[in-house]
GROMACS .gro file of N, CA and C in nm:
model
  375
    1MET      N    1  10.430   9.037   6.614
    1MET     CA    2  10.318   8.948   6.621
    1MET      C    3  10.217   8.972   6.514
    2GLY      N    4  10.244   9.115   6.456
    2GLY     CA    5  10.147   9.138   6.330
    2GLY      C    6   9.966   9.202   6.387
    3TYR      N    7   9.980   9.197   6.475
    3TYR     CA    8   9.852   9.279   6.551
    3TYR      C    9   9.856   9.424   6.533
    4SER      N   10   9.791   9.479   6.495
    4SER     CA   11   9.726   9.651   6.463
    4SER      C   12   9.711   9.722   6.629
    5ILE      N   13   9.774   9.834   6.607
    5ILE     CA   14   9.758   9.876   6.768
    5ILE      C   15   9.620   9.906   6.802
    6GLU      N   16   9.524   9.921   6.704
    6GLU     CA   17   9.379   9.903   6.739
    6GLU      C   18   9.335   9.751   6.810
    7SER      N   19   9.395   9.668   6.761
    7SER     CA   20   9.351   9.558   6.795
    7SER      C   21   9.431   9.533   6.926
    8VAL      N   22   9.539   9.583   6.979
    8VAL     CA   23   9.623   9.579   7.116
    8VAL      C   24   9.501   9.660   7.184
    9HIS      N   25   9.474   9.769   7.156
    9HIS     CA   26   9.417   9.842   7.241
    9HIS      C   27   9.242   9.751   7.278
   10SER      N   28   9.226   9.715   7.154
   10SER     CA   29   9.088   9.633   7.214
   10SER      C   30   9.134   9.491   7.298
   11LEU      N   31   9.222   9.463   7.242
   11LEU     CA   32   9.253   9.327   7.351
   11LEU      C   33   9.288   9.378   7.500
   12MET      N   34   9.360   9.471   7.509
   12MET     CA   35   9.399   9.513   7.658
   12MET      C   36   9.258   9.544   7.714
   13GLU      N   37   9.147   9.642   7.663
   13GLU     CA   38   9.060   9.658   7.727
   13GLU      C   39   8.977   9.544   7.767
   14ARG      N   40   8.947   9.454   7.691
   14ARG     CA   41   8.899   9.305   7.720
   14ARG      C   42   8.942   9.266   7.837
   15PHE      N   43   9.082   9.253   7.844
   15PHE     CA   44   9.131   9.186   7.966
   15PHE      C   45   9.153   9.231   8.100
   16ILE      N   46   9.155   9.388   8.064
   16ILE     CA   47   9.118   9.497   8.188
   16ILE      C   48   8.992   9.497   8.259
   17GLU      N   49   8.887   9.514   8.115
   17GLU     CA   50   8.761   9.551   8.203
   17GLU      C   51   8.672   9.423   8.208
   18HIS      N   52   8.654   9.308   8.105
   18HIS     CA   53   8.553   9.213   8.126
   18HIS      C   54   8.636   9.108   8.198
   19HIS      N   55   8.777   9.068   8.166
   19HIS     CA   56   8.807   8.937   8.247
   19HIS      C   57   8.908   8.995   8.383
   20LYS      N   58   8.926   9.096   8.375
   20LYS     CA   59   9.027   9.146   8.497
   20LYS      C   60   9.135   9.062   8.546
   21LEU      N   61   9.226   9.049   8.408
   21LEU     CA   62   9.310   8.978   8.449
   21LEU      C   63   9.439   9.040   8.463
   22ILE      N   64   9.447   9.149   8.368
   22ILE     CA   65   9.575   9.248   8.369
   22ILE      C   66   9.535   9.380   8.438
   23ARG      N   67   9.685   9.463   8.442
   23ARG     CA   68   9.634   9.595   8.474
   23ARG      C   69   9.755   9.660   8.396
   24TYR      N   70   9.733   9.784   8.384
   24TYR     CA   71   9.833   9.872   8.316
   24TYR      C   72   9.824  10.006   8.324
   25ASN      N   73   9.969  10.062   8.349
   25ASN     CA   74   9.980  10.172   8.385
   25ASN      C   75  10.053  10.296   8.293
   26PRO      N   76   9.969  10.352   8.221
   26PRO     CA   77  10.029  10.423   8.104
   26PRO      C   78  10.150  10.498   8.145
   27GLU      N   79  10.136  10.553   8.238
   27GLU     CA   80  10.240  10.666   8.290
   27GLU      C   81  10.358  10.581   8.282
   28THR      N   82  10.364  10.452   8.331
   28THR     CA   83  10.520  10.373   8.353
   28THR      C   84  10.534  10.276   8.238
   29ARG      N   85  10.402  10.269   8.183
   29ARG     CA   86  10.412  10.170   8.079
   29ARG      C   87  10.461  10.030   8.149
   30GLU      N   88  10.400   9.995   8.217
   30GLU     CA   89  10.398   9.854   8.317
   30GLU      C   90  10.263   9.807   8.307
   31LEU      N   91  10.291   9.688   8.290
   31LEU     CA   92  10.170   9.556   8.261
   31LEU      C   93  10.189   9.475   8.371
   32ALA      N   94  10.074   9.434   8.440
   32ALA     CA   95  10.119   9.341   8.548
   32ALA      C   96   9.996   9.226   8.517
   33ILE      N   97  10.007   9.101   8.501
   33ILE     CA   98   9.918   8.989   8.517
   33ILE      C   99   9.903   8.920   8.626
   34LYS      N  100   9.761   8.896   8.662
   34LYS     CA  101   9.705   8.875   8.778
   34LYS      C  102   9.764   8.743   8.833
   35TYR      N  103   9.741   8.647   8.764
   35TYR     CA  104   9.764   8.485   8.790
   35TYR      C  105   9.933   8.459   8.748
   36TRP      N  106  10.004   8.585   8.723
   36TRP     CA  107  10.133   8.535   8.678
   36TRP      C  108  10.210   8.445   8.765
   37GLY      N  109  10.204   8.486   8.890
   37GLY     CA  110  10.268   8.455   8.995
   37GLY      C  111  10.259   8.314   9.033
   38LYS      N  112  10.113   8.285   9.026
   38LYS     CA  113  10.036   8.162   9.084
   38LYS      C  114  10.084   8.033   8.980
   39TYR      N  115  10.130   8.082   8.841
   39TYR     CA  116  10.154   7.953   8.741
   39TYR      C  117  10.302   7.945   8.712
   40ASN      N  118  10.362   8.068   8.784
   40ASN     CA  119  10.513   8.082   8.748
   40ASN      C  120  10.601   8.049   8.842
   41LEU      N  121  10.573   8.096   8.935
   41LEU     CA  122  10.644   8.095   9.079
   41LEU      C  123  10.664   7.977   9.172
   42HIS      N  124  10.686   7.865   9.116
   42HIS     CA  125  10.703   7.761   9.211
   42HIS      C  126  10.789   7.730   9.263
   43LYS      N  127  10.916   7.756   9.244
   43LYS     CA  128  11.053   7.726   9.264
   43LYS      C  129  11.131   7.864   9.288
   44GLY      N  130  11.178   7.798   9.434
   44GLY     CA  131  11.266   7.917   9.486
   44GLY      C  132  11.412   7.899   9.502
   45GLY      N  133  11.490   7.910   9.614
   45GLY     CA  134  11.611   7.921   9.600
   45GLY      C  135  11.687   8.044   9.537
   46LYS      N  136  11.821   8.055   9.586
   46LYS     CA  137  11.907   8.185   9.572
   46LYS      C  138  11.884   8.250   9.431
   47PRO      N  139  11.922   8.142   9.350
   47PRO     CA  140  11.936   8.224   9.207
   47PRO      C  141  11.797   8.266   9.147
   48VAL      N  142  11.683   8.220   9.181
   48VAL     CA  143  11.539   8.254   9.146
   48VAL      C  144  11.519   8.385   9.223
   49MET      N  145  11.547   8.366   9.339
   49MET     CA  146  11.494   8.485   9.465
   49MET      C  147  11.598   8.629   9.418
   50ASP      N  148  11.715   8.601   9.323
   50ASP     CA  149  11.771   8.685   9.314
   50ASP      C  150  11.745   8.779   9.188
   51CYS      N  151  11.687   8.678   9.096
   51CYS     CA  152  11.636   8.708   8.968
   51CYS      C  153  11.511   8.791   8.994
   52ILE      N  154  11.402   8.769   9.076
   52ILE     CA  155  11.309   8.811   9.115
   52ILE      C  156  11.306   8.965   9.168
   53TYR      N  157  11.419   8.948   9.260
   53TYR     CA  158  11.469   9.060   9.330
   53TYR      C  159  11.502   9.159   9.199
   54SER      N  160  11.598   9.124   9.127
   54SER     CA  161  11.625   9.233   9.040
   54SER      C  162  11.529   9.270   8.930
   55GLU      N  163  11.430   9.209   8.920
   55GLU     CA  164  11.307   9.246   8.830
   55GLU      C  165  11.207   9.374   8.914
   56LEU      N  166  11.198   9.310   9.051
   56LEU     CA  167  11.082   9.388   9.126
   56LEU      C  168  11.171   9.542   9.156
   57LYS      N  169  11.301   9.517   9.162
   57LYS     CA  170  11.389   9.678   9.221
   57LYS      C  171  11.303   9.780   9.092
   58ASP      N  172  11.323   9.725   8.981
   58ASP     CA  173  11.306   9.783   8.869
   58ASP      C  174  11.129   9.842   8.852
   59VAL      N  175  11.043   9.801   8.939
   59VAL     CA  176  10.928   9.815   8.894
   59VAL      C  177  10.891   9.955   8.955
   60GLU      N  178  10.810  10.036   8.868
   60GLU     CA  179  10.789  10.197   8.963
   60GLU      C  180  10.653  10.201   9.014
   61ASP      N  181  10.580  10.105   8.944
   61ASP     CA  182  10.420  10.129   9.016
   61ASP      C  183  10.390   9.996   9.101
   62LEU      N  184  10.438  10.023   9.241
   62LEU     CA  185  10.431   9.913   9.342
   62LEU      C  186  10.297   9.865   9.335
   63SER      N  187  10.194   9.893   9.338
   63SER     CA  188  10.058   9.861   9.326
   63SER      C  189  10.016   9.740   9.239
   64LEU      N  190  10.102   9.752   9.131
   64LEU     CA  191  10.145   9.606   9.020
   64LEU      C  192  10.181   9.475   9.093
   65ILE      N  193  10.290   9.532   9.185
   65ILE     CA  194  10.356   9.447   9.272
   65ILE      C  195  10.231   9.342   9.355
   66GLN      N  196  10.164   9.440   9.404
   66GLN     CA  197  10.077   9.408   9.510
   66GLN      C  198   9.960   9.288   9.415
   67TYR      N  199   9.945   9.367   9.276
   67TYR     CA  200   9.838   9.277   9.240
   67TYR      C  201   9.884   9.159   9.158
   68VAL      N  202  10.006   9.134   9.153
   68VAL     CA  203  10.077   8.972   9.144
   68VAL      C  204  10.087   8.863   9.287
   69LEU      N  205  10.129   8.983   9.365
   69LEU     CA  206  10.150   8.918   9.446
   69LEU      C  207  10.025   8.831   9.534
   70ASP      N  208   9.892   8.865   9.526
   70ASP     CA  209   9.766   8.802   9.534
   70ASP      C  210   9.773   8.653   9.488
   71GLY      N  211   9.867   8.617   9.411
   71GLY     CA  212   9.801   8.485   9.351
   71GLY      C  213   9.964   8.375   9.374
   72ILE      N  214  10.018   8.457   9.436
   72ILE     CA  215  10.176   8.363   9.460
   72ILE      C  216  10.153   8.282   9.595
   73GLN      N  217  10.190   8.142   9.562
   73GLN     CA  218  10.130   8.061   9.697
   73GLN      C  219  10.280   8.041   9.763
   74LYS      N  220  10.370   8.051   9.740
   74LYS     CA  221  10.527   7.989   9.792
   74LYS      C  222  10.559   8.113   9.871
   75GLN      N  223  10.539   8.088  10.011
   75GLN     CA  224  10.604   8.163  10.130
   75GLN      C  225  10.704   8.238  10.133
   76GLU      N  226  10.829   8.208  10.058
   76GLU     CA  227  10.947   8.259  10.027
   76GLU      C  228  10.933   8.383   9.927
   77ILE      N  229  10.879   8.350   9.815
   77ILE     CA  230  10.853   8.452   9.712
   77ILE      C  231  10.747   8.537   9.791
   78ARG      N  232  10.655   8.516   9.812
   78ARG     CA  233  10.554   8.599   9.879
   78ARG      C  234  10.597   8.711   9.962
   79SER      N  235  10.712   8.661  10.047
   79SER     CA  236  10.763   8.759  10.142
   79SER      C  237  10.856   8.858  10.054
   80LEU      N  238  10.911   8.831   9.943
   80LEU     CA  239  10.981   8.879   9.847
   80LEU      C  240  10.918   8.996   9.823
   81PHE      N  241  10.786   8.959   9.766
   81PHE     CA  242  10.726   9.091   9.703
   81PHE      C  243  10.670   9.155   9.832
   82GLU      N  244  10.623   9.095   9.916
   82GLU     CA  245  10.600   9.206  10.038
   82GLU      C  246  10.674   9.296  10.103
   83SER      N  247  10.814   9.268  10.075
   83SER     CA  248  10.912   9.364  10.103
   83SER      C  249  10.910   9.443  10.021
   84PHE      N  250  10.876   9.466   9.885
   84PHE     CA  251  10.861   9.563   9.779
   84PHE      C  252  10.731   9.660   9.830
   85CYS      N  253  10.620   9.586   9.866
   85CYS     CA  254  10.498   9.646   9.926
   85CYS      C  255  10.515   9.769  10.017
   86GLY      N  256  10.613   9.731  10.125
   86GLY     CA  257  10.622   9.825  10.222
   86GLY      C  258  10.758   9.921  10.215
   87LYS      N  259  10.789   9.922  10.092
   87LYS     CA  260  10.949  10.027  10.081
   87LYS      C  261  10.877  10.187  10.054
   88GLU      N  262  10.737  10.199  10.035
   88GLU     CA  263  10.699  10.346  10.045
   88GLU      C  264  10.627  10.327  10.183
   89GLU      N  265  10.594  10.450  10.281
   89GLU     CA  266  10.534  10.457  10.379
   89GLU      C  267  10.388  10.490  10.335
   90MET      N  268  10.379  10.560  10.220
   90MET     CA  269  10.239  10.579  10.218
   90MET      C  270  10.186  10.464  10.142
   91PHE      N  271  10.253  10.369  10.088
   91PHE     CA  272  10.135  10.265  10.038
   91PHE      C  273  10.135  10.146  10.115
   92ASN      N  274  10.042  10.102  10.122
   92ASN     CA  275   9.976   9.976  10.203
   92ASN      C  276   9.921   9.912  10.155
   93CYS      N  277   9.972   9.800  10.148
   93CYS     CA  278   9.970   9.655  10.049
   93CYS      C  279   9.808   9.630  10.075
   94ASN      N  280   9.764   9.624  10.182
   94ASN     CA  281   9.638   9.550  10.219
   94ASN      C  282   9.510   9.654  10.164
   95ASP      N  283   9.535   9.734  10.143
   95ASP     CA  284   9.443   9.853  10.111
   95ASP      C  285   9.456   9.863   9.943
   96VAL      N  286   9.544   9.847   9.894
   96VAL     CA  287   9.587   9.835   9.740
   96VAL      C  288   9.489   9.742   9.667
   97SER      N  289   9.467   9.621   9.686
   97SER     CA  290   9.400   9.523   9.631
   97SER      C  291   9.255   9.557   9.651
   98GLU      N  292   9.212   9.586   9.738
   98GLU     CA  293   9.053   9.632   9.711
   98GLU      C  294   9.052   9.761   9.662
   99GLU      N  295   9.124   9.868   9.723
   99GLU     CA  296   9.121   9.996   9.642
   99GLU      C  297   9.127   9.995   9.521
  100ASN      N  298   9.202   9.922   9.440
  100ASN     CA  299   9.275   9.947   9.306
  100ASN      C  300   9.207   9.835   9.210
  101GLU      N  301   9.124   9.756   9.274
  101GLU     CA  302   9.039   9.643   9.203
  101GLU      C  303   8.962   9.701   9.092
  102ASN      N  304   8.886   9.825   9.101
  102ASN     CA  305   8.832   9.878   8.992
  102ASN      C  306   8.919  10.003   8.895
  103ASP      N  307   9.022   9.994   8.990
  103ASP     CA  308   9.100  10.084   8.929
  103ASP      C  309   9.229  10.058   8.814
  104THR      N  310   9.168  10.026   8.688
  104THR     CA  311   9.253   9.951   8.620
  104THR      C  312   9.308  10.042   8.516
  105TYR      N  313   9.300  10.202   8.528
  105TYR     CA  314   9.354  10.272   8.420
  105TYR      C  315   9.321  10.287   8.285
  106ILE      N  316   9.216  10.243   8.286
  106ILE     CA  317   9.135  10.220   8.135
  106ILE      C  318   9.120  10.341   8.070
  107ASP      N  319   9.090  10.448   8.173
  107ASP     CA  320   9.046  10.569   8.133
  107ASP      C  321   9.162  10.641   8.052
  108THR      N  322   9.262  10.610   8.090
  108THR     CA  323   9.381  10.655   7.998
  108THR      C  324   9.485  10.569   7.963
  109GLU      N  325   9.431  10.463   7.916
  109GLU     CA  326   9.478  10.347   7.858
  109GLU      C  327   9.505  10.353   7.708
  110CYS      N  328   9.401  10.398   7.636
  110CYS     CA  329   9.418  10.422   7.525
  110CYS      C  330   9.517  10.567   7.477
  111GLU      N  331   9.489  10.630   7.560
  111GLU     CA  332   9.605  10.774   7.525
  111GLU      C  333   9.727  10.751   7.548
  112GLY      N  334   9.763  10.653   7.680
  112GLY     CA  335   9.887  10.608   7.720
  112GLY      C  336   9.947  10.542   7.603
  113LEU      N  337   9.878  10.433   7.567
  113LEU     CA  338   9.953  10.335   7.451
  113LEU      C  339   9.970  10.421   7.313
  114ASP      N  340  10.080  10.380   7.286
  114ASP     CA  341  10.125  10.430   7.133
  114ASP      C  342  10.196  10.328   7.065
  115ASP      N  343  10.219  10.361   6.931
  115ASP     CA  344  10.247  10.237   6.868
  115ASP      C  345  10.431  10.225   6.851
  116THR      N  346  10.477  10.316   6.959
  116THR     CA  347  10.611  10.317   6.943
  116THR      C  348  10.711  10.184   6.988
  117PHE      N  349  10.595  10.139   7.082
  117PHE     CA  350  10.651  10.000   7.133
  117PHE      C  351  10.635   9.889   7.072
  118MET      N  352  10.553   9.907   6.942
  118MET     CA  353  10.530   9.789   6.847
  118MET      C  354  10.614   9.773   6.766
  119HIS      N  355  10.682   9.666   6.747
  119HIS     CA  356  10.790   9.654   6.644
  119HIS      C  357  10.719   9.499   6.587
  120ARG      N  358  10.712   9.524   6.439
  120ARG     CA  359  10.667   9.425   6.352
  120ARG      C  360  10.761   9.355   6.338
  121ILE      N  361  10.739   9.215   6.348
  121ILE     CA  362  10.862   9.110   6.279
  121ILE      C  363  10.819   9.010   6.169
  122THR      N  364  10.876   9.020   6.046
  122THR     CA  365  10.871   8.948   5.972
  122THR      C  366  10.954   8.815   5.912
  123SER      N  367  10.944   8.728   5.880
  123SER     CA  368  11.062   8.649   5.853
  123SER      C  369  11.032   8.618   5.703
  124GLU      N  370  11.102   8.566   5.663
  124GLU     CA  371  11.114   8.498   5.525
  124GLU      C  372  11.150   8.362   5.492
  125SER      N  373  11.069   8.337   5.430
  125SER     CA  374  11.029   8.176   5.414
  125SER      C  375  11.095   8.133   5.307
   0.00000   0.00000   0.00000
């Protein structure tokens, strides 16, 4: 995309702190977009549910699943997301959204981000 790592840090900070639209976990290097499910998860069915399940089982930070869950309106898909919230006994979905609303990992964000995941793509015309 051509952004410097400093620009990415600045944009991440703005979307985390000011707009409160994303969460980033620097330890697991996972990013959650708050309303992604609201605008992208309208259809269900077995193939869609299988795909969602496949992706959710790889999420390490379960609080990010809850963060996206809040915007999902289709009950079939909400139930699948909720089933992942209950996988850990110590993890309570109802407490997470309120408790972590201000915990967006911003204190360690810049330390956790590095430029090893940044790939620059150039095209020759």
